[in-house]
Every structure is written in structure tokens, then in C-alpha cells.
Short mmCIF file of C-alpha atoms and ligand atoms in Angstrom, two decimals:
data_model
loop_
_atom_site.label_atom_id
_atom_site.label_comp_id
_atom_site.label_asym_id
_atom_site.label_seq_id
_atom_site.Cartn_x
_atom_site.Cartn_y
_atom_site.Cartn_z
CA MET A 174 43.19 7.90 -82.51
CA SER A 175 41.95 4.88 -84.32
CA MET A 176 38.24 4.17 -84.65
CA VAL A 177 36.46 1.01 -83.45
CA ALA A 178 33.79 -0.32 -85.78
CA THR A 179 30.83 -1.43 -83.65
CA MET A 180 29.46 -0.41 -80.27
CA PRO A 181 29.93 -3.12 -77.68
CA THR A 182 26.81 -3.88 -75.59
CA THR A 183 28.83 -5.54 -72.81
CA GLY A 184 32.21 -4.82 -71.19
CA PRO A 185 33.78 -1.45 -70.59
CA LEU A 186 31.91 1.74 -71.39
CA VAL A 187 33.89 2.96 -74.39
CA ASP A 188 33.51 5.51 -77.17
CA GLN A 189 34.18 4.95 -80.84
CA TYR A 190 37.86 5.85 -80.27
CA ASN A 191 38.20 3.19 -77.59
CA ARG A 192 38.47 5.62 -74.70
CA ALA A 193 36.87 4.11 -71.55
CA VAL A 194 34.74 6.37 -69.42
CA LYS A 195 35.76 6.27 -65.79
CA LYS A 196 34.57 9.63 -64.47
CA LEU A 197 31.14 11.25 -64.27
CA ARG A 198 30.44 14.85 -63.39
CA VAL A 199 26.96 15.27 -61.91
CA SER A 200 25.38 18.71 -61.91
CA LEU A 201 23.09 19.06 -58.90
CA THR A 202 21.56 22.41 -59.96
CA ASP A 203 22.12 25.24 -62.40
CA ARG A 204 21.46 27.75 -59.64
CA CYS A 205 24.28 29.75 -58.17
CA ASN A 206 24.77 32.51 -55.62
CA PHE A 207 27.66 33.95 -57.68
CA ARG A 208 27.60 35.37 -61.17
CA CYS A 209 31.11 34.72 -62.49
CA VAL A 210 31.57 36.66 -65.72
CA TYR A 211 33.15 33.66 -67.53
CA CYS A 212 30.37 31.29 -66.61
CA MET A 213 26.87 32.80 -66.48
CA PRO A 214 24.85 35.94 -67.14
CA GLU A 215 23.81 38.35 -64.39
CA ASP A 216 20.10 37.79 -65.16
CA ALA A 217 20.20 33.98 -65.51
CA GLU A 218 16.87 32.11 -65.80
CA PHE A 219 17.05 28.91 -63.81
CA MET A 220 15.45 25.51 -64.52
CA ALA A 221 12.11 24.85 -62.82
CA ARG A 222 12.53 22.64 -59.75
CA ASP A 223 10.53 19.82 -61.22
CA GLU A 224 12.93 19.70 -64.15
CA LEU A 225 15.83 18.81 -61.91
CA LEU A 226 16.57 15.12 -61.31
CA THR A 227 15.43 14.23 -57.82
CA ALA A 228 17.87 12.68 -55.35
CA ASP A 229 16.45 9.22 -56.18
CA GLU A 230 16.83 9.89 -59.89
CA ILE A 231 20.43 11.11 -59.47
CA VAL A 232 21.27 7.93 -57.55
CA ARG A 233 19.65 5.82 -60.23
CA ALA A 234 21.61 7.54 -62.95
CA VAL A 235 24.94 7.25 -61.06
CA THR A 236 24.17 3.60 -60.36
CA ALA A 237 23.77 2.97 -64.04
CA PHE A 238 27.03 4.66 -64.94
CA ALA A 239 28.83 2.78 -62.15
CA ARG A 240 27.39 -0.49 -63.42
CA LEU A 241 29.05 0.23 -66.72
CA GLY A 242 32.43 0.98 -65.13
CA VAL A 243 32.42 4.61 -63.94
CA GLU A 244 34.41 4.85 -60.73
CA LYS A 245 34.78 8.52 -59.84
CA ILE A 246 32.00 11.00 -59.33
CA ARG A 247 32.31 14.77 -59.06
CA LEU A 248 29.38 16.83 -57.86
CA THR A 249 29.14 20.20 -59.53
CA GLY A 250 26.70 22.73 -60.87
CA GLY A 251 25.83 25.69 -60.79
CA GLU A 252 26.67 25.65 -57.17
CA PRO A 253 26.20 22.10 -55.79
CA LEU A 254 25.99 23.35 -52.19
CA MET A 255 22.74 25.21 -53.13
CA ARG A 256 21.05 21.89 -53.52
CA PRO A 257 19.34 21.29 -50.16
CA GLU A 258 19.85 17.51 -50.30
CA VAL A 259 23.54 17.71 -51.15
CA VAL A 260 24.67 15.81 -48.08
CA GLU A 261 22.15 13.05 -48.59
CA ILE A 262 23.07 12.78 -52.25
CA THR A 263 26.80 12.61 -51.41
CA ARG A 264 26.19 9.86 -48.84
CA ARG A 265 24.01 7.80 -51.18
CA ILE A 266 26.30 8.12 -54.16
CA LYS A 267 29.30 7.07 -52.01
CA GLU A 268 27.43 3.84 -51.30
CA VAL A 269 26.73 2.97 -54.93
CA PRO A 270 28.55 -0.27 -55.83
CA GLY A 271 31.60 0.49 -58.01
CA VAL A 272 31.95 4.16 -56.94
CA ARG A 273 35.41 4.66 -55.53
CA SER A 274 35.36 8.37 -54.85
CA VAL A 275 32.99 11.29 -54.60
CA SER A 276 34.36 14.77 -54.86
CA MET A 277 32.92 18.26 -55.42
CA THR A 278 33.63 21.46 -57.23
CA THR A 279 32.24 24.41 -55.33
CA ASN A 280 32.55 28.15 -54.97
CA GLY A 281 33.13 27.48 -51.23
CA PHE A 282 30.62 30.03 -49.99
CA MET A 283 28.57 27.52 -47.99
CA LEU A 284 31.43 25.24 -46.95
CA PRO A 285 31.79 26.69 -43.45
CA HIS A 286 28.23 25.37 -42.75
CA ARG A 287 28.53 22.13 -44.70
CA ALA A 288 32.15 20.83 -44.51
CA ALA A 289 31.64 18.72 -41.37
CA GLU A 290 28.50 17.02 -42.68
CA LEU A 291 30.02 16.44 -46.06
CA LYS A 292 33.12 14.83 -44.54
CA GLU A 293 30.92 12.63 -42.44
CA ALA A 294 28.87 11.66 -45.54
CA GLY A 295 32.04 10.48 -47.26
CA LEU A 296 33.06 13.34 -49.51
CA ASP A 297 36.64 12.61 -50.62
CA GLY A 298 37.88 15.99 -51.78
CA VAL A 299 36.88 19.48 -52.91
CA ASN A 300 37.94 21.85 -55.60
CA ILE A 301 37.17 25.39 -54.57
CA SER A 302 37.07 28.07 -57.19
CA LEU A 303 38.92 31.29 -56.50
CA ASP A 304 40.25 33.54 -59.24
CA THR A 305 41.68 36.47 -57.29
CA LEU A 306 42.94 37.32 -53.81
CA ARG A 307 41.89 40.93 -54.21
CA ARG A 308 38.48 42.10 -53.06
CA ASP A 309 37.90 44.65 -55.85
CA ARG A 310 38.73 42.14 -58.51
CA PHE A 311 36.65 39.47 -56.84
CA ILE A 312 33.65 41.79 -57.05
CA GLN A 313 34.42 42.44 -60.75
CA LEU A 314 34.72 38.71 -61.57
CA ALA A 315 32.07 37.04 -59.41
CA ARG A 316 29.80 40.15 -59.39
CA ARG A 317 29.39 39.50 -55.62
CA ASP A 318 31.36 40.77 -52.60
CA TYR A 319 32.18 37.28 -51.26
CA LEU A 320 35.91 36.97 -51.19
CA ASP A 321 35.98 36.57 -47.33
CA HIS A 322 33.30 33.89 -47.52
CA VAL A 323 35.32 31.83 -49.99
CA LEU A 324 38.52 32.17 -47.91
CA LYS A 325 36.53 30.94 -44.88
CA GLY A 326 35.24 28.08 -47.02
CA ILE A 327 38.79 27.09 -47.90
CA SER A 328 39.71 27.14 -44.22
CA ALA A 329 36.73 24.92 -43.41
CA ALA A 330 37.70 22.44 -46.09
CA ILE A 331 41.26 22.27 -44.64
CA GLU A 332 39.91 22.02 -41.07
CA PHE A 333 37.56 19.15 -41.87
CA ASP A 334 40.17 17.42 -43.96
CA LEU A 335 38.30 17.38 -47.28
CA GLN A 336 41.63 16.43 -48.90
CA PRO A 337 42.87 17.04 -51.40
CA VAL A 338 41.82 20.72 -51.28
CA LYS A 339 42.38 22.11 -54.76
CA ILE A 340 41.86 25.68 -55.80
CA ASN A 341 40.52 26.24 -59.33
CA THR A 342 41.71 29.54 -60.77
CA VAL A 343 40.51 30.68 -64.18
CA VAL A 344 43.23 32.98 -65.57
CA MET A 345 42.24 35.71 -68.03
CA ARG A 346 44.84 37.88 -69.68
CA GLY A 347 44.73 41.46 -68.58
CA VAL A 348 42.23 40.60 -65.79
CA ASN A 349 43.97 38.44 -63.18
CA ASP A 350 47.12 37.03 -64.89
CA GLN A 351 49.34 39.25 -62.77
CA GLU A 352 48.11 37.27 -59.75
CA VAL A 353 49.53 33.86 -60.95
CA ARG A 354 52.63 34.46 -58.87
CA ASP A 355 50.61 35.66 -55.88
CA PHE A 356 48.49 32.51 -56.03
CA LEU A 357 51.55 30.30 -56.17
CA THR A 358 53.19 32.09 -53.26
CA TRP A 359 49.97 31.85 -51.30
CA SER A 360 49.51 28.16 -52.09
CA ARG A 361 53.09 27.35 -51.06
CA GLU A 362 52.10 28.56 -47.56
CA HIS A 363 48.85 26.60 -47.31
CA PRO A 364 47.89 22.90 -47.61
CA VAL A 365 46.27 23.43 -51.01
CA VAL A 366 47.16 22.86 -54.63
CA VAL A 367 46.25 25.58 -57.13
CA ARG A 368 45.10 24.52 -60.60
CA PHE A 369 45.08 27.27 -63.12
CA ILE A 370 42.44 26.82 -65.79
CA GLU A 371 42.65 28.39 -69.27
CA PHE A 372 39.59 30.44 -70.04
CA MET A 373 37.24 28.40 -72.27
CA PRO A 374 34.48 29.70 -74.62
CA LEU A 375 31.57 28.67 -72.33
CA ASP A 376 30.64 32.10 -71.00
CA ALA A 377 27.21 33.70 -71.35
CA ASP A 378 28.10 37.20 -72.42
CA ASN A 379 30.33 36.39 -75.36
CA ILE A 380 33.39 37.85 -73.77
CA TRP A 381 35.65 34.91 -74.73
CA GLU A 382 38.43 35.80 -77.08
CA ARG A 383 41.55 33.80 -77.83
CA LYS A 384 43.75 36.67 -76.68
CA LEU A 385 42.18 36.44 -73.17
CA VAL A 386 43.52 32.88 -72.79
CA TYR A 387 46.63 33.01 -70.55
CA ASN A 388 48.20 29.73 -71.45
CA LEU A 389 50.15 26.84 -69.94
CA SER A 390 53.61 28.02 -70.97
CA GLU A 391 53.01 31.53 -69.63
CA ILE A 392 51.87 30.13 -66.29
CA VAL A 393 54.91 27.83 -66.06
CA GLU A 394 57.13 30.78 -66.90
CA ALA A 395 55.57 32.84 -64.10
CA ALA A 396 56.10 29.96 -61.65
CA ASN A 397 59.73 29.67 -62.67
CA GLN A 398 60.22 33.26 -61.54
CA ILE A 399 59.46 32.13 -57.97
CA ALA A 400 61.62 28.97 -58.03
CA PRO A 401 62.52 26.45 -60.74
CA VAL A 402 59.76 23.93 -61.47
CA GLU A 403 59.61 20.49 -63.11
CA GLU A 404 56.65 18.69 -64.62
CA ILE A 405 55.42 15.63 -62.67
CA THR A 406 52.26 14.72 -64.64
CA GLN A 407 51.50 11.07 -64.09
CA ASP A 408 47.89 10.52 -65.07
CA LYS A 409 47.29 11.57 -68.68
CA ALA A 410 43.54 11.17 -68.24
CA ALA A 411 43.55 13.87 -65.51
CA PRO A 412 42.77 17.26 -67.04
CA ALA A 413 45.62 19.01 -65.19
CA ARG A 414 49.26 18.92 -66.13
CA THR A 415 51.09 18.99 -62.81
CA PHE A 416 54.30 20.68 -61.79
CA ARG A 417 56.35 20.87 -58.59
CA PHE A 418 58.80 23.45 -57.25
CA LEU A 419 62.28 21.98 -57.09
CA ASP A 420 62.83 23.62 -53.74
CA GLY A 421 60.24 21.16 -52.36
CA GLN A 422 57.69 23.80 -51.48
CA GLY A 423 54.53 23.03 -53.31
CA GLU A 424 52.88 21.83 -56.51
CA PHE A 425 50.46 23.28 -58.94
CA GLY A 426 48.44 22.23 -61.96
CA VAL A 427 47.40 23.73 -65.23
CA ILE A 428 44.25 22.75 -67.14
CA ALA A 429 45.26 23.71 -70.69
CA SER A 430 42.03 22.88 -72.47
CA VAL A 431 42.62 25.50 -75.13
CA SER A 432 46.38 25.60 -75.79
CA GLU A 433 47.07 21.90 -75.27
CA PRO A 434 43.86 19.91 -75.46
CA PHE A 435 43.88 16.55 -73.71
CA CYS A 436 40.86 15.10 -75.53
CA GLU A 437 42.85 12.06 -76.66
CA TRP A 438 42.93 10.80 -73.06
CA CYS A 439 39.55 12.04 -71.92
CA ASP A 440 37.70 9.61 -69.62
CA ARG A 441 34.88 11.90 -68.54
CA VAL A 442 31.23 12.52 -69.31
CA ARG A 443 28.68 14.75 -67.65
CA ILE A 444 25.05 14.69 -66.66
CA THR A 445 23.23 18.00 -66.38
CA ALA A 446 20.88 18.89 -63.55
CA GLU A 447 17.87 17.98 -65.68
CA GLY A 448 19.30 14.64 -66.71
CA LYS A 449 20.93 15.19 -70.10
CA ILE A 450 24.09 13.25 -70.79
CA ARG A 451 26.81 15.46 -72.33
CA ASN A 452 29.65 13.40 -73.70
CA CYS A 453 31.89 16.49 -74.01
CA LEU A 454 31.96 19.95 -72.42
CA PHE A 455 31.72 21.32 -75.96
CA ALA A 456 29.11 18.90 -77.28
CA THR A 457 26.41 20.48 -79.34
CA ASP A 458 23.92 17.68 -78.71
CA GLU A 459 22.95 15.70 -75.68
CA THR A 460 21.08 12.57 -74.61
CA ASP A 461 18.08 12.54 -72.37
CA LEU A 462 18.25 10.07 -69.47
CA ARG A 463 15.52 11.66 -67.35
CA GLU A 464 12.80 10.68 -69.77
CA LEU A 465 13.77 7.00 -69.41
CA ILE A 466 14.11 7.21 -65.64
CA ARG A 467 10.77 8.96 -65.18
CA GLY A 468 9.12 6.58 -67.61
CA GLY A 469 10.12 3.62 -65.43
CA ALA A 470 12.50 2.11 -67.99
CA PRO A 471 14.42 -1.02 -66.94
CA ASP A 472 18.18 -0.88 -66.26
CA VAL A 473 18.96 -2.43 -69.61
CA ASP A 474 17.38 0.55 -71.42
CA LEU A 475 19.34 3.05 -69.32
CA ASP A 476 22.58 1.13 -70.01
CA LEU A 477 21.94 1.13 -73.76
CA ARG A 478 21.20 4.85 -73.90
CA ILE A 479 24.32 5.64 -71.90
CA ARG A 480 26.40 3.39 -74.16
CA GLU A 481 25.02 5.06 -77.27
CA SER A 482 25.75 8.58 -75.94
CA VAL A 483 29.26 7.66 -74.92
CA TRP A 484 29.87 5.86 -78.17
CA ALA A 485 29.03 9.01 -80.11
CA LYS A 486 31.63 11.11 -78.34
CA TRP A 487 33.76 12.91 -80.89
CA ALA A 488 37.53 12.75 -81.11
CA GLY A 489 38.02 16.15 -79.59
CA HIS A 490 36.75 19.66 -79.21
CA LEU A 491 37.12 22.09 -82.11
CA ILE A 492 38.04 25.27 -80.20
CA ASN A 493 41.17 25.60 -82.32
CA GLN A 494 39.37 24.90 -85.60
CA PRO A 495 37.65 27.45 -87.83
CA ASN A 496 34.42 25.45 -87.71
CA PHE A 497 34.13 25.58 -83.90
CA VAL A 498 30.55 26.13 -82.71
CA LYS A 499 30.11 27.46 -79.15
CA PRO A 500 27.65 25.25 -77.25
CA GLU A 501 24.32 26.86 -76.45
CA ARG A 502 24.64 25.93 -72.83
CA THR A 503 26.85 28.11 -70.71
CA MET A 504 29.09 26.53 -68.05
CA HIS A 505 26.68 26.91 -65.11
CA ARG A 506 24.01 24.91 -66.99
CA ILE A 507 26.46 22.20 -68.10
CA GLY A 508 28.28 21.34 -64.89
CA GLY A 509 31.93 22.29 -65.03
N1 SAM B 692 30.02 26.69 -58.74
C1 SAM B 692 31.05 25.74 -58.61
C2 SAM B 692 32.40 26.44 -58.71
O1 SAM B 692 32.43 27.59 -59.18
O2 SAM B 692 33.44 25.81 -58.41
C3 SAM B 692 30.99 24.62 -59.55
C4 SAM B 692 30.55 24.88 -60.98
S1 SAM B 692 31.70 25.79 -61.94
C5 SAM B 692 30.85 25.86 -63.47
C6 SAM B 692 32.99 24.62 -62.18
C7 SAM B 692 34.33 25.19 -62.61
O3 SAM B 692 34.21 25.69 -63.94
C8 SAM B 692 34.85 26.31 -61.75
O4 SAM B 692 36.10 26.02 -61.26
C9 SAM B 692 34.87 27.51 -62.66
O5 SAM B 692 35.94 28.37 -62.40
C10 SAM B 692 35.06 26.83 -64.03
N2 SAM B 692 34.61 27.60 -65.17
C11 SAM B 692 33.39 28.20 -65.35
N3 SAM B 692 33.33 28.83 -66.54
C12 SAM B 692 34.57 28.65 -67.13
C13 SAM B 692 35.15 29.03 -68.38
N4 SAM B 692 34.45 29.75 -69.26
N5 SAM B 692 36.41 28.62 -68.66
C14 SAM B 692 37.11 27.89 -67.76
N6 SAM B 692 36.61 27.48 -66.61
C15 SAM B 692 35.37 27.85 -66.27
FE1 SF4 B 693 28.60 30.00 -60.02
FE2 SF4 B 693 30.69 28.40 -60.20
FE3 SF4 B 693 29.71 29.61 -62.39
FE4 SF4 B 693 30.96 31.01 -60.60
S1 SF4 B 693 31.86 29.39 -61.84
S2 SF4 B 693 29.01 31.52 -61.54
S3 SF4 B 693 30.45 30.05 -58.72
S4 SF4 B 693 28.69 28.04 -61.19
#
């Protein structure tokens, strides 16, 4: 990647490597009703309510990003459906000029109660996280006995046409890797697309080890045992490499953040529930937007701060380098 010398103050929102930011992940809360072992500690301490951006503040932040060229918004957390105003926030963000789509990543638990309202509010699609189809393993991974709730959430998403319905599955070697084929077989029988995610070092209990990462080529090999597959990736900026079964029955994706990083094409940034811009999942510093918003700063100040944060984005994460430093924030406090 070649560097660009000076930060533009007009035109597309770009970083110093000339990557334009088109997607924003917005964390609505760090709270969660699950305790997935790869994401958060059992005894998490949550942000005080007055630390969280209010609905108005979230809309203001999204409006600023959209003014600078961001088109796609993904609501996440923590668990975004635990935010009481989630439907209102969805509706308002969908109306922000420049926003083309609003989607959500959720654990699915509350979808049976919320899917209809979210559809009506304009939600364009959901990613529902599910790492195992076995109850005992679900309890081990999520530290909650909620497999049936998640399966009902998936059914609700399908019923209320929150398409595309994608299933996010974090694969950990020796934990749930033997279920890759089960997931593929299951997804071939349902209107969903599974996306396997390599385990990233963003957990709270320091359980991440390289040997736990079940990687892209191993997943593709497992898929080929069901039926031959071919790669159909079109959008390099999308995190998932995509594949289809040649027998015409289904597709799947692999998010290979560790074994085959896609930083070169990254077009995403994040804003945490308390209003910190994170220009990379693995960033070790962040930029406060809440302070400006609460201080009544004009749009031009917000724009400049966003531009500066994006500009400083590094070339890529350092997971595969000896000098990698694990971010202090664990996934549930970043917004995955
Ligand atoms: N609670 C929602 C959910 O679980 O879908 C949204 C937030 S969660 C942090 C977003 C996504 O990050 C989920 O699909 C989850 O599986 C994934 N995730 C969390 N920790 C991870 C890790 N250490 N490595 C890879 N993916 C992770
Ligand atoms: Fe909660 Fe999602 Fe993290 Fe699981 S992955 S603990 S559901 S935020």
C-alpha cells in the first residue's frame, strides 16, 4: 500500500493509505445477556448508563459519518437488542441522508420479540451468532443455556424477512471445529448463509492461542467433503471470502482475519457505545467523539475529528507479528 502525504479536509473520507471508509459499526451497548468465552468475562463490569451515547447522540454521530461518505451502518454491541431504544435508533439511522443500509449483528435471543418491529423500522439484514448446534457445547461457549432461544431467533429473522440472514460462527480448534460440516449441512437446508469466523485475540480471559485458530483452508477442506466448492468472492472490501457448493445447494463465507488478513481492502471503522472512534478492531488508541457532541461542537469540528481518526488508521493489524499488542478492550466493549 502506498502512503498519501496530507490529509484531505474535503472529499472522500480516506486514511493515509488511500482506503475510503464506507462502513460504520455502531455499538449500542456493552451489555450482553450471554457470556461467550471468546468475547467477554463472566463477571463483566458494564459502562454506566450516562456514559453511553444517547439515541440523539448516536444519530448525530452517524449523520457526521454519512456526510463524509459512509453508506452502510451495522448495529452491534455487546448485544444491540438489549438497548431499549433499538427500534427507534434503527428507524432514525435509516433516514439519515447518505445511509443506504442498516443491518445488525445479534445473538438472536430477543429477535422473536423484535423482528417484526425491526423490519418495519427498515432493518436490512441480520447476522446472528451461533457457534454450535449442540446444547451442552452452547452452554460451555455462551455460558448460558440459550440454544433454543437463538434457534427461535433465527426462525423469526427468516419469518420476518430480515434478509440476508447470516449466521456468524466462531470456530475454535478442539472446541467446535468438528461441527463445521454439521453447520454447512444445516445451512444447505435453511435460507441462511453461514460465515465461519477465525478466532481473534479479543477475548477477556486470555484463552486465545494461535493453535486454536481453525483456518480458512481447513474450513474449505471440510466443506469439500460434503460437495465440491468454488470461491465466488466478489467484494474484496467485504470481510468474508465466499464460496458456493457446485451442486447448487448453498453458499458459505469465511472471515479469515488471522490466517489471511484483508486489511489492505478494509473500508470499516467503529464507534463504541460511549462514543470512541476505533479505526481498527485491533487499534490500541481511540478518538473521543462524545466529548465534542456533548460540548455542542459544530459539524465542522466533528468532521475534522473523524477525518483525523480515520487518517491515522494503520496499514494493518499485527496479529501475525512478534510485536502484536492485544487491545485492552475485549470484543463486547468494542462492537464486533
Ligand atoms: N452480541 C452480538 C452477537 O454476538 O452477534 C453482537 C456483538 S458480538 C461482539 C459480534 C460478533 O463478534 C459475533 O459474531 C461474535 O461471534 C464475534 N466475536 C466475538 N469475539 C470474537 C473473537 N474473539 N474472535 C472472533 N469473533 C468474535
Ligand atoms: Fe454477547 Fe455477542 Fe459477545 Fe456473545 S459474542 S458475549 S452474544 S457480545
